[in-house]
Short mmCIF file of C-alpha atoms in Angstrom, two decimals:
data_model
loop_
_atom_site.label_atom_id
_atom_site.label_comp_id
_atom_site.label_asym_id
_atom_site.label_seq_id
_atom_site.Cartn_x
_atom_site.Cartn_y
_atom_site.Cartn_z
CA MET A 213 125.82 94.04 84.79
CA ASP A 214 124.37 90.59 85.55
CA SER A 215 120.65 89.78 85.44
CA GLU A 216 120.41 89.41 89.24
CA PHE A 217 121.86 92.90 89.76
CA GLN A 218 119.44 94.29 87.16
CA LYS A 219 116.48 92.56 88.82
CA ASN A 220 117.42 93.94 92.24
CA GLU A 221 117.90 97.43 90.82
CA ASP A 222 114.53 97.36 89.03
CA GLN A 223 112.79 96.23 92.22
CA ILE A 224 114.21 98.98 94.41
CA LYS A 225 113.55 101.63 91.77
CA GLN A 226 109.90 100.57 91.73
CA LEU A 227 109.82 100.88 95.52
CA LEU A 228 111.43 104.33 95.28
CA PHE A 229 108.87 105.42 92.68
CA HIS A 230 106.11 104.36 95.09
CA LEU A 231 107.84 106.28 97.91
CA GLN A 232 108.10 109.41 95.76
CA SER A 233 104.42 109.15 94.77
CA LYS A 234 103.34 108.87 98.42
CA THR A 235 105.59 111.76 99.42
CA ASP A 236 104.30 114.00 96.61
CA THR A 237 100.70 113.34 97.69
CA VAL A 238 101.48 114.02 101.36
CA LYS A 239 103.14 117.33 100.46
CA LEU A 240 99.83 118.57 99.03
CA GLY A 241 98.39 118.41 102.56
CA GLY A 242 94.63 118.97 102.35
CA GLY A 243 94.79 119.30 98.56
CA LYS A 244 95.15 121.96 95.88
CA SER A 245 91.81 123.63 96.60
CA ARG A 246 92.68 124.05 100.29
CA ILE A 247 96.09 125.46 99.32
CA ALA A 248 94.34 127.96 97.03
CA LYS A 249 92.10 129.07 99.91
CA GLU A 250 95.14 129.79 102.10
CA HIS A 251 96.66 131.83 99.29
CA GLU A 252 93.41 133.80 98.92
CA LYS A 253 93.78 134.84 102.57
CA GLY A 254 97.28 136.11 101.80
CA LYS A 255 98.87 133.22 103.69
CA LEU A 256 101.64 130.84 102.74
CA THR A 257 101.18 127.13 103.38
CA ALA A 258 103.24 125.34 106.05
CA ARG A 259 105.71 123.99 103.49
CA GLU A 260 105.96 127.33 101.71
CA ARG A 261 106.73 129.01 105.04
CA ILE A 262 109.52 126.53 105.73
CA ASP A 263 110.93 126.93 102.21
CA TYR A 264 110.97 130.70 102.65
CA LEU A 265 112.47 130.54 106.14
CA ILE A 266 115.37 128.15 105.67
CA ASP A 267 118.65 129.14 104.04
CA LYS A 268 118.61 128.94 100.26
CA GLU A 269 120.09 125.74 98.80
CA SER A 270 120.18 124.20 102.29
CA TYR A 271 118.83 120.74 103.16
CA PHE A 272 115.68 120.29 105.22
CA LEU A 273 115.61 116.90 106.96
CA GLU A 274 111.93 116.14 107.36
CA ILE A 275 110.81 114.15 110.39
CA GLY A 276 107.57 112.19 110.16
CA ALA A 277 106.50 113.14 106.62
CA LEU A 278 104.44 109.93 106.46
CA ALA A 279 102.95 110.22 109.96
CA ALA A 280 99.25 109.22 110.05
CA ASP A 281 99.51 107.73 106.54
CA GLY A 282 96.39 105.61 106.03
CA MET A 283 94.99 106.61 109.44
CA TYR A 284 91.81 108.55 110.35
CA GLU A 285 90.25 107.74 106.98
CA GLU A 286 86.75 107.88 108.48
CA GLU A 287 87.53 111.54 109.29
CA GLY A 288 88.84 112.24 105.80
CA GLY A 289 92.48 111.48 106.60
CA CYS A 290 95.21 113.59 108.14
CA PRO A 291 98.19 113.84 105.74
CA SER A 292 101.51 114.16 107.54
CA ALA A 293 99.47 114.36 110.78
CA GLY A 294 98.59 117.96 109.89
CA VAL A 295 101.99 119.36 110.83
CA VAL A 296 105.36 119.62 109.07
CA THR A 297 108.44 119.03 111.24
CA GLY A 298 112.14 118.68 110.60
CA VAL A 299 115.68 119.94 111.02
CA GLY A 300 116.96 122.79 108.87
CA TYR A 301 119.23 125.83 108.79
CA VAL A 302 118.11 129.40 109.46
CA SER A 303 120.74 132.16 109.13
CA GLY A 304 123.35 129.41 109.24
CA LYS A 305 122.04 127.99 112.55
CA MET A 306 120.76 124.43 112.72
CA CYS A 307 117.30 124.26 114.29
CA VAL A 308 114.09 122.25 114.56
CA ILE A 309 111.05 123.68 112.75
CA VAL A 310 107.41 122.84 113.53
CA ALA A 311 104.75 124.24 111.17
CA ASN A 312 101.02 123.52 111.49
CA ASP A 313 99.40 122.71 108.15
CA ALA A 314 96.15 124.71 108.02
CA THR A 315 95.13 122.92 104.79
CA VAL A 316 94.53 119.77 106.87
CA LYS A 317 91.42 120.20 109.06
CA ALA A 318 92.45 123.82 109.76
CA GLY A 319 95.60 122.50 111.46
CA ALA A 320 93.59 120.68 114.14
CA TRP A 321 95.41 118.27 116.42
CA PHE A 322 94.78 114.53 115.95
CA PRO A 323 96.44 111.96 118.24
CA MET A 324 99.32 111.52 115.77
CA THR A 325 99.73 115.31 115.57
CA ALA A 326 100.48 115.34 119.28
CA LYS A 327 102.91 112.43 118.95
CA LYS A 328 104.70 114.12 116.06
CA ASN A 329 104.98 117.48 117.85
CA LEU A 330 106.43 115.73 120.89
CA ARG A 331 108.93 113.92 118.65
CA ALA A 332 110.09 117.26 117.23
CA GLN A 333 110.50 118.68 120.74
CA GLU A 334 112.35 115.52 121.81
CA ILE A 335 114.85 116.03 118.97
CA ALA A 336 115.36 119.65 120.03
CA MET A 337 115.87 118.65 123.67
CA GLU A 338 118.21 115.71 123.02
CA ASN A 339 120.39 117.79 120.70
CA ARG A 340 119.89 121.18 122.40
CA LEU A 341 118.78 122.69 119.11
CA PRO A 342 116.81 125.95 118.88
CA ILE A 343 113.19 125.35 117.85
CA ILE A 344 110.85 127.49 115.73
CA TYR A 345 107.06 127.09 115.92
CA LEU A 346 105.00 128.39 112.98
CA VAL A 347 101.56 128.27 114.59
CA ASP A 348 98.36 127.96 112.55
CA SER A 349 95.97 125.57 114.27
CA ALA A 350 92.31 125.31 115.23
CA GLY A 351 93.33 123.33 118.33
CA VAL A 352 92.35 119.84 119.45
CA PHE A 353 90.21 117.80 117.01
CA LEU A 354 87.24 117.60 119.37
CA PRO A 355 85.74 114.26 118.22
CA MET A 356 88.98 112.59 119.36
CA GLN A 357 89.74 114.75 122.41
CA ASN A 358 89.86 111.71 124.70
CA GLU A 359 92.86 110.40 122.71
CA ILE A 360 94.68 113.75 122.61
CA PHE A 361 93.99 115.68 125.78
CA PRO A 362 94.62 114.07 129.18
CA ASP A 363 97.46 111.52 129.16
CA LYS A 364 101.17 111.96 129.85
CA GLU A 365 102.22 111.85 126.19
CA HIS A 366 99.22 113.86 124.93
CA PHE A 367 98.66 117.52 123.99
CA GLY A 368 99.61 119.00 127.37
CA ARG A 369 103.08 117.45 127.33
CA GLN A 370 104.22 120.00 124.75
CA PHE A 371 103.74 122.87 127.22
CA ARG A 372 105.68 120.93 129.87
CA ASN A 373 108.41 120.59 127.23
CA ASN A 374 108.23 124.34 126.51
CA ALA A 375 108.97 124.98 130.18
CA ARG A 376 111.70 122.33 130.39
CA MET A 377 113.44 123.58 127.23
CA SER A 378 113.40 127.12 128.52
CA SER A 379 115.06 125.99 131.75
CA MET A 380 117.66 124.07 129.69
CA GLY A 381 118.58 127.22 127.76
CA ILE A 382 117.12 125.97 124.48
CA ILE A 383 115.99 128.87 122.29
CA GLN A 384 112.29 128.85 121.30
CA VAL A 385 110.80 131.31 118.83
CA ALA A 386 107.13 131.27 117.81
CA ALA A 387 105.17 132.99 115.07
CA ILE A 388 101.36 133.08 115.21
CA MET A 389 100.45 132.97 111.51
CA GLY A 390 96.83 131.86 111.76
CA SER A 391 94.56 130.52 114.48
CA CYS A 392 95.99 129.76 117.91
CA VAL A 393 93.26 128.80 120.38
CA ALA A 394 92.54 127.37 123.82
CA GLY A 395 95.37 125.40 125.47
CA GLY A 396 97.37 125.71 122.25
CA ALA A 397 97.76 129.42 122.99
CA TYR A 398 100.33 128.59 125.66
CA LEU A 399 102.84 127.12 123.19
CA PRO A 400 103.89 130.40 121.51
CA ILE A 401 103.56 132.40 124.70
CA MET A 402 105.85 130.01 126.59
CA SER A 403 108.47 130.60 123.89
CA ASP A 404 111.27 133.17 124.24
CA GLU A 405 109.76 135.41 121.58
CA ALA A 406 106.22 135.44 120.17
CA MET A 407 105.42 137.31 116.97
CA ILE A 408 102.11 137.59 115.14
CA VAL A 409 100.93 138.31 111.58
CA ASP A 410 98.41 141.17 111.43
CA LYS A 411 94.85 140.32 110.33
CA THR A 412 95.55 136.59 109.77
CA GLY A 413 97.04 135.70 113.16
CA SER A 414 94.89 135.45 116.27
CA ILE A 415 95.38 134.02 119.74
CA PHE A 416 92.87 133.53 122.56
CA LEU A 417 91.86 130.98 125.16
CA ALA A 418 88.27 131.02 123.84
CA GLY A 419 86.93 132.23 120.51
CA SER A 420 83.97 134.61 120.05
CA TYR A 421 81.34 131.84 119.91
CA LEU A 422 82.56 130.24 123.12
CA VAL A 423 82.83 133.62 124.86
CA LYS A 424 79.21 134.36 123.89
CA ALA A 425 78.08 130.95 125.18
CA ALA A 426 80.12 131.15 128.40
CA ILE A 427 79.67 134.73 129.60
CA GLY A 428 77.21 136.30 127.14
CA GLU A 429 79.73 138.81 125.74
CA THR A 430 79.50 139.65 122.04
CA VAL A 431 82.92 140.34 120.56
CA ASP A 432 84.63 139.60 117.23
CA ASN A 433 87.78 137.46 117.05
CA GLU A 434 90.01 140.30 115.88
CA THR A 435 89.10 142.49 118.87
CA LEU A 436 89.32 139.47 121.15
CA GLY A 437 92.74 138.22 120.11
CA GLY A 438 94.14 139.87 116.98
CA ALA A 439 97.59 141.32 116.44
CA SER A 440 96.73 144.86 117.52
CA THR A 441 95.04 143.62 120.70
CA HIS A 442 98.00 141.53 121.79
CA CYS A 443 100.83 143.82 120.66
CA GLU A 444 99.26 147.10 121.81
CA ILE A 445 96.88 146.29 124.67
CA SER A 446 97.62 142.97 126.39
CA GLY A 447 101.35 142.68 125.61
CA VAL A 448 100.87 138.94 125.05
CA THR A 449 102.77 139.04 121.74
CA ASP A 450 105.99 140.94 121.09
CA ASN A 451 105.72 142.34 117.56
CA LYS A 452 103.27 142.26 114.64
CA TYR A 453 104.04 141.98 110.93
CA ASP A 454 102.01 142.78 107.82
CA ASN A 455 102.39 139.37 106.18
CA ASP A 456 103.97 135.92 106.45
CA GLN A 457 107.14 136.93 104.62
CA GLU A 458 107.87 139.88 106.95
CA CYS A 459 107.32 137.67 109.97
CA LEU A 460 109.64 134.96 108.65
CA ASP A 461 112.27 137.60 107.80
CA ALA A 462 112.10 138.71 111.44
CA ILE A 463 112.82 135.14 112.59
CA ARG A 464 115.84 135.03 110.29
CA LYS A 465 117.12 138.26 111.88
CA ILE A 466 116.73 136.79 115.38
CA PHE A 467 118.70 133.70 114.36
CA SER A 468 121.42 135.78 112.71
CA LYS A 469 122.32 137.14 116.15
CA ILE A 470 122.34 133.89 118.17
CA GLY A 471 125.66 133.19 119.89
CA SER A 472 127.81 130.09 119.43
CA PHE A 473 127.26 126.90 121.41
CA GLU A 474 129.41 124.50 123.39
CA LYS A 475 130.16 121.42 121.28
CA SER A 476 130.29 117.71 122.10
CA GLY A 477 133.52 117.44 120.15
CA PHE A 478 132.69 114.59 117.78
CA GLU A 479 135.61 114.13 115.43
CA ARG A 480 135.33 115.31 111.81
CA ILE A 481 137.73 115.80 108.93
CA GLU A 482 137.23 116.86 105.31
CA PRO A 483 134.42 114.67 103.85
CA GLN A 484 135.06 112.30 100.98
CA LYS A 485 132.61 110.49 98.73
CA PRO A 486 132.62 106.66 98.80
CA ALA A 487 135.19 105.32 96.32
CA LYS A 488 132.69 102.67 95.18
CA PRO A 489 129.54 103.99 93.42
CA GLU A 490 126.75 104.56 95.96
CA ALA A 491 124.01 103.79 93.43
CA GLU A 492 125.26 100.20 93.16
CA ILE A 493 123.49 99.61 96.49
CA TYR A 494 120.29 99.31 94.43
CA GLY A 495 121.60 96.28 92.56
CA LEU A 496 123.40 94.63 95.48
CA LEU A 497 120.43 94.44 97.87
CA PRO A 498 118.46 91.32 96.84
CA ALA A 499 114.89 91.74 95.65
CA ASP A 500 114.16 88.40 97.35
CA ARG A 501 114.59 89.18 101.05
CA VAL A 502 115.34 85.51 101.84
CA LYS A 503 118.51 85.56 99.72
CA PRO A 504 121.83 86.08 101.51
CA TYR A 505 124.12 89.01 100.64
CA ASP A 506 127.29 90.58 101.98
CA MET A 507 126.42 93.64 104.10
CA LEU A 508 130.00 94.86 103.64
CA ASP A 509 129.17 95.49 99.97
CA LEU A 510 126.59 98.06 101.11
CA ILE A 511 128.70 99.57 103.90
CA VAL A 512 131.68 100.37 101.66
CA ARG A 513 129.29 102.28 99.38
CA MET A 514 128.11 104.44 102.31
CA VAL A 515 131.40 105.38 104.00
CA ASP A 516 134.02 107.95 103.02
CA ASN A 517 136.54 106.65 100.48
CA SER A 518 134.92 103.19 101.00
CA GLU A 519 137.33 102.61 103.91
CA ILE A 520 136.45 100.76 107.12
CA ASP A 521 138.42 99.35 110.04
CA GLU A 522 136.74 96.14 111.20
CA TYR A 523 136.75 95.15 114.85
CA LYS A 524 137.27 91.41 115.58
CA LYS A 525 136.79 90.71 111.88
CA ASP A 526 137.22 86.94 112.22
CA TYR A 527 135.07 86.47 115.32
CA GLY A 528 131.30 86.69 115.78
CA LYS A 529 130.94 87.20 112.06
CA THR A 530 127.13 87.53 111.86
CA LEU A 531 127.58 91.06 113.19
CA ILE A 532 129.92 93.51 111.48
CA CYS A 533 131.50 96.02 113.86
CA ALA A 534 133.69 98.69 112.27
CA THR A 535 134.85 102.26 112.57
CA ALA A 536 134.71 104.49 109.50
CA ARG A 537 133.87 108.02 108.42
CA ILE A 538 130.60 109.28 107.00
CA ASP A 539 130.70 112.77 105.47
CA GLY A 540 133.88 113.33 107.46
CA TRP A 541 132.42 112.30 110.84
CA ALA A 542 133.99 109.37 112.73
CA VAL A 543 131.36 106.65 113.31
CA GLY A 544 131.12 103.19 114.80
CA ILE A 545 128.98 100.86 112.68
CA VAL A 546 127.12 97.81 113.98
CA ALA A 547 125.51 95.92 111.09
CA ASN A 548 123.91 92.52 110.55
CA GLN A 549 125.88 90.35 108.16
CA ARG A 550 123.37 88.66 105.87
CA LYS A 551 125.57 86.05 104.20
CA ILE A 552 126.09 82.60 105.75
CA VAL A 553 129.40 82.50 107.64
CA LYS A 554 131.63 79.74 108.97
CA THR A 555 133.33 79.76 112.37
CA LYS A 556 136.93 78.60 112.94
CA LYS A 557 135.43 75.42 114.42
CA GLY A 558 133.69 74.74 111.12
CA GLU A 559 130.16 75.60 112.30
CA MET A 560 127.84 77.35 109.85
CA GLN A 561 126.00 80.44 111.10
CA MET A 562 122.96 81.95 109.38
CA GLY A 563 123.12 85.52 108.14
CA GLY A 564 120.87 88.03 109.89
CA VAL A 565 120.91 86.01 113.13
CA ILE A 566 122.68 87.17 116.30
CA TYR A 567 124.71 84.40 117.98
CA SER A 568 126.46 84.44 121.36
CA ASP A 569 129.87 85.30 119.88
CA SER A 570 128.52 88.17 117.74
CA ALA A 571 126.49 89.59 120.66
CA GLU A 572 129.56 89.60 122.91
CA LYS A 573 131.64 91.22 120.19
CA ALA A 574 129.07 93.95 119.60
CA ALA A 575 128.76 94.67 123.34
CA ARG A 576 132.52 95.22 123.62
CA PHE A 577 132.61 97.34 120.44
CA ILE A 578 129.76 99.55 121.68
CA MET A 579 131.63 100.07 124.97
CA ASN A 580 134.78 101.00 123.04
CA CYS A 581 132.88 103.59 120.98
CA ASN A 582 131.51 105.15 124.17
CA GLN A 583 135.02 105.21 125.63
CA ARG A 584 136.30 107.03 122.51
CA LYS A 585 133.29 109.34 122.02
CA ILE A 586 132.36 107.91 118.63
CA PRO A 587 128.68 108.07 117.53
CA LEU A 588 127.07 104.73 116.69
CA VAL A 589 125.25 103.74 113.48
CA PHE A 590 123.10 100.59 113.46
CA LEU A 591 122.23 98.97 110.13
CA GLN A 592 119.42 96.48 110.70
CA ASP A 593 118.63 93.39 108.65
CA VAL A 594 118.00 91.05 111.55
CA SER A 595 115.85 87.96 112.00
CA GLY A 596 116.52 87.75 115.74
CA PHE A 597 118.75 85.83 118.15
CA MET A 598 119.69 82.19 117.57
CA VAL A 599 117.27 79.69 119.11
CA GLY A 600 117.42 75.99 119.95
CA SER A 601 118.97 73.86 122.69
CA LYS A 602 122.57 74.48 121.62
CA ALA A 603 122.10 78.27 121.71
CA GLU A 604 120.19 78.16 125.00
CA HIS A 605 122.80 75.93 126.64
CA GLY A 606 125.49 78.29 125.38
CA GLY A 607 123.85 81.21 127.21
CA ILE A 608 122.41 83.17 124.27
CA ILE A 609 120.05 85.07 126.61
CA LYS A 610 122.80 86.44 128.84
CA ASP A 611 125.03 87.22 125.86
CA GLY A 612 122.17 89.05 124.17
CA ALA A 613 121.52 90.87 127.45
CA LYS A 614 125.13 92.13 127.44
CA MET A 615 124.64 93.65 124.01
CA VAL A 616 121.31 95.23 124.94
CA ASN A 617 122.82 96.58 128.16
CA ALA A 618 125.86 98.10 126.46
CA MET A 619 123.69 99.66 123.73
CA ALA A 620 120.87 100.91 126.00
CA ASN A 621 123.30 102.69 128.33
CA SER A 622 125.28 104.35 125.52
CA VAL A 623 125.86 108.06 126.04
CA VAL A 624 127.13 108.69 122.52
CA PRO A 625 124.37 109.44 119.98
CA LYS A 626 122.89 106.46 118.13
CA PHE A 627 121.38 106.38 114.63
CA THR A 628 119.39 103.45 113.26
CA PHE A 629 118.49 102.42 109.70
CA ILE A 630 116.24 99.49 108.92
CA ILE A 631 117.49 98.09 105.64
CA GLY A 632 115.67 94.76 105.52
CA ASN A 633 114.22 92.69 108.36
CA SER A 634 113.75 94.02 111.87
CA TYR A 635 112.25 91.16 113.85
CA GLY A 636 111.70 90.48 117.54
CA ALA A 637 114.49 90.97 120.02
CA GLY A 638 116.83 91.64 117.10
CA ASN A 639 115.07 95.00 116.69
CA TYR A 640 115.82 95.74 120.35
CA ALA A 641 119.49 94.73 120.36
CA MET A 642 120.10 96.69 117.14
CA CYS A 643 118.78 99.92 118.69
CA GLY A 644 115.11 99.95 117.71
CA LYS A 645 112.87 102.92 118.55
CA ALA A 646 112.56 101.88 122.21
CA TYR A 647 116.30 102.50 122.72
CA ASP A 648 116.34 106.24 121.91
CA PRO A 649 118.19 106.52 118.62
CA ARG A 650 118.57 110.23 117.84
CA LEU A 651 117.14 109.44 114.39
CA ILE A 652 115.64 106.23 113.00
CA TYR A 653 114.73 105.76 109.34
CA SER A 654 113.67 102.85 107.14
CA TRP A 655 114.64 102.06 103.58
CA PRO A 656 111.68 101.10 101.33
CA THR A 657 112.89 97.48 101.60
CA ALA A 658 112.33 97.36 105.39
CA GLN A 659 109.97 95.14 107.38
CA MET A 660 109.36 95.44 111.12
CA ALA A 661 107.46 93.03 113.36
CA VAL A 662 107.83 90.57 116.23
CA MET A 663 108.61 87.84 113.66
CA SER A 664 108.55 87.29 109.89
CA GLY A 665 105.24 87.25 108.05
CA ALA A 666 105.45 83.56 107.20
CA SER A 667 106.29 82.48 110.76
CA ALA A 668 103.64 84.72 112.32
CA ALA A 669 100.91 83.69 109.88
CA LYS A 670 101.50 79.97 110.50
CA THR A 671 101.56 80.51 114.29
CA LEU A 672 98.38 82.61 114.22
CA LEU A 673 96.69 80.04 111.96
CA GLN A 674 97.43 77.23 114.42
CA ILE A 675 95.88 79.27 117.25
CA LYS A 676 92.81 80.14 115.16
CA VAL A 677 92.23 76.56 113.95
CA SER A 678 92.66 75.21 117.48
CA THR A 679 90.09 77.71 118.80
CA LEU A 680 87.58 76.80 116.09
CA GLN A 681 88.04 73.07 116.64
CA LYS A 682 87.49 73.48 120.40
CA SER A 683 84.15 75.10 119.63
CA GLY A 684 83.22 72.01 117.58
CA LYS A 685 83.74 73.46 114.10
CA GLU A 686 85.20 71.29 111.37
CA ILE A 687 87.98 72.99 109.39
CA LYS A 688 88.37 71.84 105.79
CA PRO A 689 91.73 72.25 104.00
CA GLU A 690 90.28 74.96 101.73
CA ASP A 691 88.97 76.87 104.78
CA GLU A 692 92.40 76.62 106.38
CA ALA A 693 94.05 77.95 103.21
CA LYS A 694 91.63 80.87 103.09
CA LEU A 695 92.26 81.67 106.76
CA LEU A 696 96.02 81.55 106.19
CA GLN A 697 95.71 83.99 103.29
CA GLU A 698 93.61 86.43 105.33
CA ILE A 699 96.04 86.31 108.25
CA THR A 700 99.05 86.68 105.93
CA ASN A 701 97.56 89.71 104.14
CA LYS A 702 96.82 91.52 107.41
CA TYR A 703 100.23 90.74 108.88
CA ASN A 704 102.06 91.78 105.70
CA GLU A 705 100.32 95.14 105.76
CA GLU A 706 101.62 95.66 109.29
CA LEU A 707 105.15 94.68 108.21
CA SER A 708 105.30 97.59 105.73
CA PRO A 709 107.77 100.44 106.36
CA TYR A 710 104.85 102.81 105.72
CA TYR A 711 102.83 101.24 108.53
CA ALA A 712 105.80 101.92 110.84
CA ALA A 713 106.31 105.46 109.49
CA SER A 714 102.62 106.34 109.83
CA ARG A 715 102.82 105.53 113.56
CA LEU A 716 106.21 107.22 114.02
CA TRP A 717 107.94 103.97 114.95
CA VAL A 718 110.47 105.37 112.47
CA ASP A 719 111.07 109.00 111.50
CA GLY A 720 110.46 108.28 107.84
CA VAL A 721 111.20 106.16 104.79
CA ILE A 722 114.19 107.29 102.72
CA ASP A 723 116.07 106.50 99.53
CA PRO A 724 119.17 104.47 100.56
CA LEU A 725 121.30 107.19 98.96
CA GLU A 726 120.03 109.72 101.54
CA THR A 727 121.49 107.67 104.42
CA ARG A 728 124.84 109.49 104.48
CA LYS A 729 123.13 112.90 104.62
CA VAL A 730 120.82 111.83 107.46
CA ILE A 731 123.76 110.49 109.52
CA SER A 732 125.83 113.60 108.88
CA MET A 733 123.05 116.02 109.87
CA GLY A 734 122.22 113.80 112.84
CA ILE A 735 125.77 113.96 114.20
CA GLU A 736 125.98 117.71 113.47
CA ALA A 737 122.80 118.15 115.53
CA ALA A 738 124.10 115.90 118.32
CA ASN A 739 127.30 117.95 118.42
CA HIS A 740 125.21 120.79 119.94
CA ALA A 741 124.67 118.74 123.13
CA PRO A 742 127.82 118.05 125.19
CA ILE A 743 127.88 114.61 126.83
CA THR A 744 127.54 115.15 130.56
CA GLU A 745 126.59 111.64 131.65
CA ARG A 746 129.26 109.06 132.45
CA TYR A 747 129.01 105.79 130.54
CA ASN A 748 127.98 103.10 132.99
CA VAL A 749 126.61 99.72 131.89
CA GLY A 750 125.56 98.65 135.37
CA VAL A 751 125.45 94.90 136.12
CA ILE A 752 126.58 92.76 133.16
CA GLN A 753 125.48 89.11 133.11
CA THR A 754 128.53 86.84 132.93
#
């Protein structure tokens, strides 16, 4: 093992330790004392409910674990946006699970809570997966109601999605396991089946205090909207259960009787492990992100038996296009090559940059994968498209447009992983969040922004200095250096994969060795949704 490999491995292990520390903290929700209070009420926490509900020894793919990380600090923070979401297995059926975390502000909805709930519903709708809601929420966080309540992608959108999913034949099951108030009351009641836990579950449009203020009636919450009221008098809920465990057991019984589904027909054979050790990825990915490396070295450690079939291997070499298998599933891989390559004409091309030839190649490959019904996997370490007079004269914009067009119109499912850089239009062409990947995750080594930190900081500094000089201020070299440092620090914070994950620009930050599992579960989920739309790229610029 050479020193460079060791250095790279040490660096990524430090990053993974940091990731694990952040994840462990997030999983405590509102903290140990708040967890204890839930237990005193006879309740399980959101994560305990999910652990109890899902099949033993099965994998739960969490979506948005780091949502709202570092946000709302003036309000005391909102770990994991106050809700746990992901894809798991219940009675052998793959499904989406949404569980409010009552240890975080009593499960109240912050702006990121709404965004995260909508993301979970989007995953259920795109993949036609059943969805389970474990409801325990005090409703909208009132001090921020203007950022949660009225807009298209705010709180109300989830009820629109309830209605749309029902019309699409997507199964929705809800359990009221704590508070469920105001507009939030519609979510479980718009589901196919609504169950409630006796004494701890309650559901009403207005609680006792509001009822007293509005109409002068004095009534306690249990009489107003408890389990007996809604199961025996109003008929709002279907069945009541003595505790969380009984309620979750009932959900498992419902799922044990769900019928089979029509499949997309994505091709799968018996899975094989990569022939080359997966853990070597840690040592092969440079600690210094400026250093070149061969992306193929990483790919062969992710795919079954380390076998790939490259498309146009000797042409457009700054993008690798290849078919392979991941956990038995056939996939088409589009990946940025990070080493410097040489064309047949003797021209050197920089790694991580998309040139006209590589963009054209990728566009054709993406079309081929759609023709053959092969899901697409994008591995991003991209600085952007080539610039300069030679590239512009060669038509880089129209060639890039071809790639974006072919990718944006894809009807096969797409999955994106940000390994290193994800800058500018490169993020777009390589299926960034705006292009509807079914799942998108970052490695801890990722950076995402309109351009690199160094380039952005120097550009922003020039603008700042120019503005100050126009106002008659003299800028000394030491002042300029200080300004540059301030700008660089702020920009670098925004480059972080955690900054992206906190805002749900990505679904999470994962250990590179989890990539195969995410892709496999992603394609398994996508296999629930038959492709009904014809692949049509529209007008291609020639």
